[in-house]
Amino acid sequence: IQQAPQSVPVIPQTIPKLKVSGPISLPDMVVSGHMFIAEASASNRLFTGQRTLRAGDRIDQNWILLTIDIGGFRVRSGERTEYIPYR
């Protein structure tokens, strides 16, 4: 009985390196105060040093401020969202 020759997989000599970016760290900011009027109020504010932020404002090149509430705020970067408590 003759057996068919086994095929050997060909592995390329060089495999291209995938560029994998690390996780995006949370925004580097110190909240010096906040003003919460009501849920989803346009008057809600975060105070960070020389800046005053409202929902929808860009915090840095990666993060956008989504909501401000009584206990903290929510930020988004791409598909990732995080809730950051004031304390």
mmCIF file with all atom_site columns, C-alpha atoms in Angstrom:
data_model
loop_
_atom_site.group_PDB
_atom_site.id
_atom_site.type_symbol
_atom_site.label_atom_id
_atom_site.label_alt_id
_atom_site.label_comp_id
_atom_site.label_asym_id
_atom_site.label_entity_id
_atom_site.label_seq_id
_atom_site.pdbx_PDB_ins_code
_atom_site.Cartn_x
_atom_site.Cartn_y
_atom_site.Cartn_z
_atom_site.occupancy
_atom_site.B_iso_or_equiv
_atom_site.pdbx_formal_charge
_atom_site.auth_seq_id
_atom_site.auth_comp_id
_atom_site.auth_asym_id
_atom_site.auth_atom_id
_atom_site.pdbx_PDB_model_num
ATOM 1  C CA . ILE A 1 1  ? 0.000   0.000  0.000  1.00 0.00 ? 1  ILE A CA 1
ATOM 2  C CA . GLN A 1 2  ? 1.394   3.389  -0.984 1.00 0.00 ? 2  GLN A CA 1
ATOM 3  C CA . GLN A 1 3  ? 0.687   6.518  1.040  1.00 0.00 ? 3  GLN A CA 1
ATOM 4  C CA . ALA A 1 4  ? 0.348   9.944  -0.465 1.00 0.00 ? 4  ALA A CA 1
ATOM 5  C CA . PRO A 1 5  ? 3.241   12.258 0.438  1.00 0.00 ? 5  PRO A CA 1
ATOM 6  C CA . GLN A 1 6  ? 2.423   14.537 3.342  1.00 0.00 ? 6  GLN A CA 1
ATOM 7  C CA . SER A 1 7  ? 2.359   18.216 2.590  1.00 0.00 ? 7  SER A CA 1
ATOM 8  C CA . VAL A 1 8  ? 4.498   20.459 4.743  1.00 0.00 ? 8  VAL A CA 1
ATOM 9  C CA . PRO A 1 9  ? 3.165   23.933 5.519  1.00 0.00 ? 9  PRO A CA 1
ATOM 10 C CA . VAL A 1 10 ? 5.383   26.735 4.288  1.00 0.00 ? 10 VAL A CA 1
ATOM 11 C CA . ILE A 1 11 ? 6.130   29.336 6.920  1.00 0.00 ? 11 ILE A CA 1
ATOM 12 C CA . PRO A 1 12 ? 7.363   32.698 5.645  1.00 0.00 ? 12 PRO A CA 1
ATOM 13 C CA . GLN A 1 13 ? 10.839  33.739 6.724  1.00 0.00 ? 13 GLN A CA 1
ATOM 14 C CA . THR A 1 14 ? 9.637   37.069 8.090  1.00 0.00 ? 14 THR A CA 1
ATOM 15 C CA . ILE A 1 15 ? 6.341   37.746 9.770  1.00 0.00 ? 15 ILE A CA 1
ATOM 16 C CA . PRO A 1 16 ? 5.219   41.376 9.717  1.00 0.00 ? 16 PRO A CA 1
ATOM 17 C CA . LYS A 1 17 ? 4.928   42.886 13.174 1.00 0.00 ? 17 LYS A CA 1
ATOM 18 C CA . LEU A 1 18 ? 1.497   44.121 14.120 1.00 0.00 ? 18 LEU A CA 1
ATOM 19 C CA . LYS A 1 19 ? 1.309   47.554 15.628 1.00 0.00 ? 19 LYS A CA 1
ATOM 20 C CA . VAL A 1 20 ? -0.615  47.211 18.862 1.00 0.00 ? 20 VAL A CA 1
ATOM 21 C CA . SER A 1 21 ? -1.237  50.383 20.762 1.00 0.00 ? 21 SER A CA 1
ATOM 22 C CA . GLY A 1 22 ? -1.475  50.199 24.508 1.00 0.00 ? 22 GLY A CA 1
ATOM 23 C CA . PRO A 1 23 ? -4.598  51.100 26.386 1.00 0.00 ? 23 PRO A CA 1
ATOM 24 C CA . ILE A 1 24 ? -5.384  54.793 26.529 1.00 0.00 ? 24 ILE A CA 1
ATOM 25 C CA . SER A 1 25 ? -4.938  56.097 30.046 1.00 0.00 ? 25 SER A CA 1
ATOM 26 C CA . LEU A 1 26 ? -7.630  58.192 31.656 1.00 0.00 ? 26 LEU A CA 1
ATOM 27 C CA . PRO A 1 27 ? -7.365  61.950 31.175 1.00 0.00 ? 27 PRO A CA 1
ATOM 28 C CA . ASP A 1 28 ? -4.683  63.570 33.309 1.00 0.00 ? 28 ASP A CA 1
ATOM 29 C CA . MET A 1 29 ? -6.581  66.344 35.035 1.00 0.00 ? 29 MET A CA 1
ATOM 30 C CA . VAL A 1 30 ? -7.314  67.619 38.509 1.00 0.00 ? 30 VAL A CA 1
ATOM 31 C CA . VAL A 1 31 ? -10.921 68.611 39.139 1.00 0.00 ? 31 VAL A CA 1
ATOM 32 C CA . SER A 1 32 ? -10.850 71.657 41.382 1.00 0.00 ? 32 SER A CA 1
ATOM 33 C CA . GLY A 1 33 ? -14.640 71.920 41.577 1.00 0.00 ? 33 GLY A CA 1
ATOM 34 C CA . HIS A 1 34 ? -17.926 71.093 39.950 1.00 0.00 ? 34 HIS A CA 1
ATOM 35 C CA . MET A 1 35 ? -21.352 72.642 39.584 1.00 0.00 ? 35 MET A CA 1
ATOM 36 C CA . PHE A 1 36 ? -24.303 70.256 39.363 1.00 0.00 ? 36 PHE A CA 1
ATOM 37 C CA . ILE A 1 37 ? -27.706 71.871 38.775 1.00 0.00 ? 37 ILE A CA 1
ATOM 38 C CA . ALA A 1 38 ? -29.733 68.916 37.533 1.00 0.00 ? 38 ALA A CA 1
ATOM 39 C CA . GLU A 1 39 ? -29.271 65.725 35.543 1.00 0.00 ? 39 GLU A CA 1
ATOM 40 C CA . ALA A 1 40 ? -28.424 66.559 31.894 1.00 0.00 ? 40 ALA A CA 1
ATOM 41 C CA . SER A 1 41 ? -28.531 70.301 32.613 1.00 0.00 ? 41 SER A CA 1
ATOM 42 C CA . ALA A 1 42 ? -26.540 72.485 30.219 1.00 0.00 ? 42 ALA A CA 1
ATOM 43 C CA . SER A 1 43 ? -25.451 74.456 33.313 1.00 0.00 ? 43 SER A CA 1
ATOM 44 C CA . ASN A 1 44 ? -23.483 71.553 34.854 1.00 0.00 ? 44 ASN A CA 1
ATOM 45 C CA . ARG A 1 45 ? -19.740 72.310 34.871 1.00 0.00 ? 45 ARG A CA 1
ATOM 46 C CA . LEU A 1 46 ? -16.360 70.843 35.806 1.00 0.00 ? 46 LEU A CA 1
ATOM 47 C CA . PHE A 1 47 ? -13.588 73.198 36.863 1.00 0.00 ? 47 PHE A CA 1
ATOM 48 C CA . THR A 1 48 ? -10.022 72.052 36.170 1.00 0.00 ? 48 THR A CA 1
ATOM 49 C CA . GLY A 1 49 ? -7.321  74.636 36.739 1.00 0.00 ? 49 GLY A CA 1
ATOM 50 C CA . GLN A 1 50 ? -7.866  77.311 34.094 1.00 0.00 ? 50 GLN A CA 1
ATOM 51 C CA . ARG A 1 51 ? -10.595 75.405 32.213 1.00 0.00 ? 51 ARG A CA 1
ATOM 52 C CA . THR A 1 52 ? -14.340 75.130 32.639 1.00 0.00 ? 52 THR A CA 1
ATOM 53 C CA . LEU A 1 53 ? -15.815 72.059 30.956 1.00 0.00 ? 53 LEU A CA 1
ATOM 54 C CA . ARG A 1 54 ? -19.385 71.176 29.956 1.00 0.00 ? 54 ARG A CA 1
ATOM 55 C CA . ALA A 1 55 ? -20.808 67.887 28.687 1.00 0.00 ? 55 ALA A CA 1
ATOM 56 C CA . GLY A 1 56 ? -19.631 67.391 25.108 1.00 0.00 ? 56 GLY A CA 1
ATOM 57 C CA . ASP A 1 57 ? -16.338 69.276 25.554 1.00 0.00 ? 57 ASP A CA 1
ATOM 58 C CA . ARG A 1 58 ? -13.079 67.642 24.481 1.00 0.00 ? 58 ARG A CA 1
ATOM 59 C CA . ILE A 1 59 ? -10.796 67.099 27.488 1.00 0.00 ? 59 ILE A CA 1
ATOM 60 C CA . ASP A 1 60 ? -7.713  66.162 25.458 1.00 0.00 ? 60 ASP A CA 1
ATOM 61 C CA . GLN A 1 61 ? -6.903  64.468 22.141 1.00 0.00 ? 61 GLN A CA 1
ATOM 62 C CA . ASN A 1 62 ? -8.469  61.187 23.330 1.00 0.00 ? 62 ASN A CA 1
ATOM 63 C CA . TRP A 1 63 ? -11.266 61.982 25.783 1.00 0.00 ? 63 TRP A CA 1
ATOM 64 C CA . ILE A 1 64 ? -14.639 63.739 25.604 1.00 0.00 ? 64 ILE A CA 1
ATOM 65 C CA . LEU A 1 65 ? -16.690 64.683 28.665 1.00 0.00 ? 65 LEU A CA 1
ATOM 66 C CA . LEU A 1 66 ? -20.061 62.922 28.364 1.00 0.00 ? 66 LEU A CA 1
ATOM 67 C CA . THR A 1 67 ? -21.941 63.699 31.576 1.00 0.00 ? 67 THR A CA 1
ATOM 68 C CA . ILE A 1 68 ? -21.518 65.486 34.883 1.00 0.00 ? 68 ILE A CA 1
ATOM 69 C CA . ASP A 1 69 ? -23.521 64.337 37.870 1.00 0.00 ? 69 ASP A CA 1
ATOM 70 C CA . ILE A 1 70 ? -23.615 64.763 41.630 1.00 0.00 ? 70 ILE A CA 1
ATOM 71 C CA . GLY A 1 71 ? -20.991 62.088 42.371 1.00 0.00 ? 71 GLY A CA 1
ATOM 72 C CA . GLY A 1 72 ? -18.650 62.191 39.384 1.00 0.00 ? 72 GLY A CA 1
ATOM 73 C CA . PHE A 1 73 ? -18.466 62.425 35.614 1.00 0.00 ? 73 PHE A CA 1
ATOM 74 C CA . ARG A 1 74 ? -18.391 60.114 32.587 1.00 0.00 ? 74 ARG A CA 1
ATOM 75 C CA . VAL A 1 75 ? -15.819 60.353 29.791 1.00 0.00 ? 75 VAL A CA 1
ATOM 76 C CA . ARG A 1 76 ? -15.492 58.604 26.423 1.00 0.00 ? 76 ARG A CA 1
ATOM 77 C CA . SER A 1 77 ? -12.602 57.681 24.156 1.00 0.00 ? 77 SER A CA 1
ATOM 78 C CA . GLY A 1 78 ? -13.707 55.833 21.025 1.00 0.00 ? 78 GLY A CA 1
ATOM 79 C CA . GLU A 1 79 ? -15.905 52.956 22.198 1.00 0.00 ? 79 GLU A CA 1
ATOM 80 C CA . ARG A 1 80 ? -14.588 53.053 25.773 1.00 0.00 ? 80 ARG A CA 1
ATOM 81 C CA . THR A 1 81 ? -16.480 54.934 28.489 1.00 0.00 ? 81 THR A CA 1
ATOM 82 C CA . GLU A 1 82 ? -15.401 55.431 32.085 1.00 0.00 ? 82 GLU A CA 1
ATOM 83 C CA . TYR A 1 83 ? -17.091 56.883 35.147 1.00 0.00 ? 83 TYR A CA 1
ATOM 84 C CA . ILE A 1 84 ? -14.751 58.910 37.361 1.00 0.00 ? 84 ILE A CA 1
ATOM 85 C CA . PRO A 1 85 ? -15.990 59.697 40.882 1.00 0.00 ? 85 PRO A CA 1
ATOM 86 C CA . TYR A 1 86 ? -14.960 63.033 42.431 1.00 0.00 ? 86 TYR A CA 1
ATOM 87 C CA . ARG A 1 87 ? -13.308 61.269 45.382 1.00 0.00 ? 87 ARG A CA 1
#
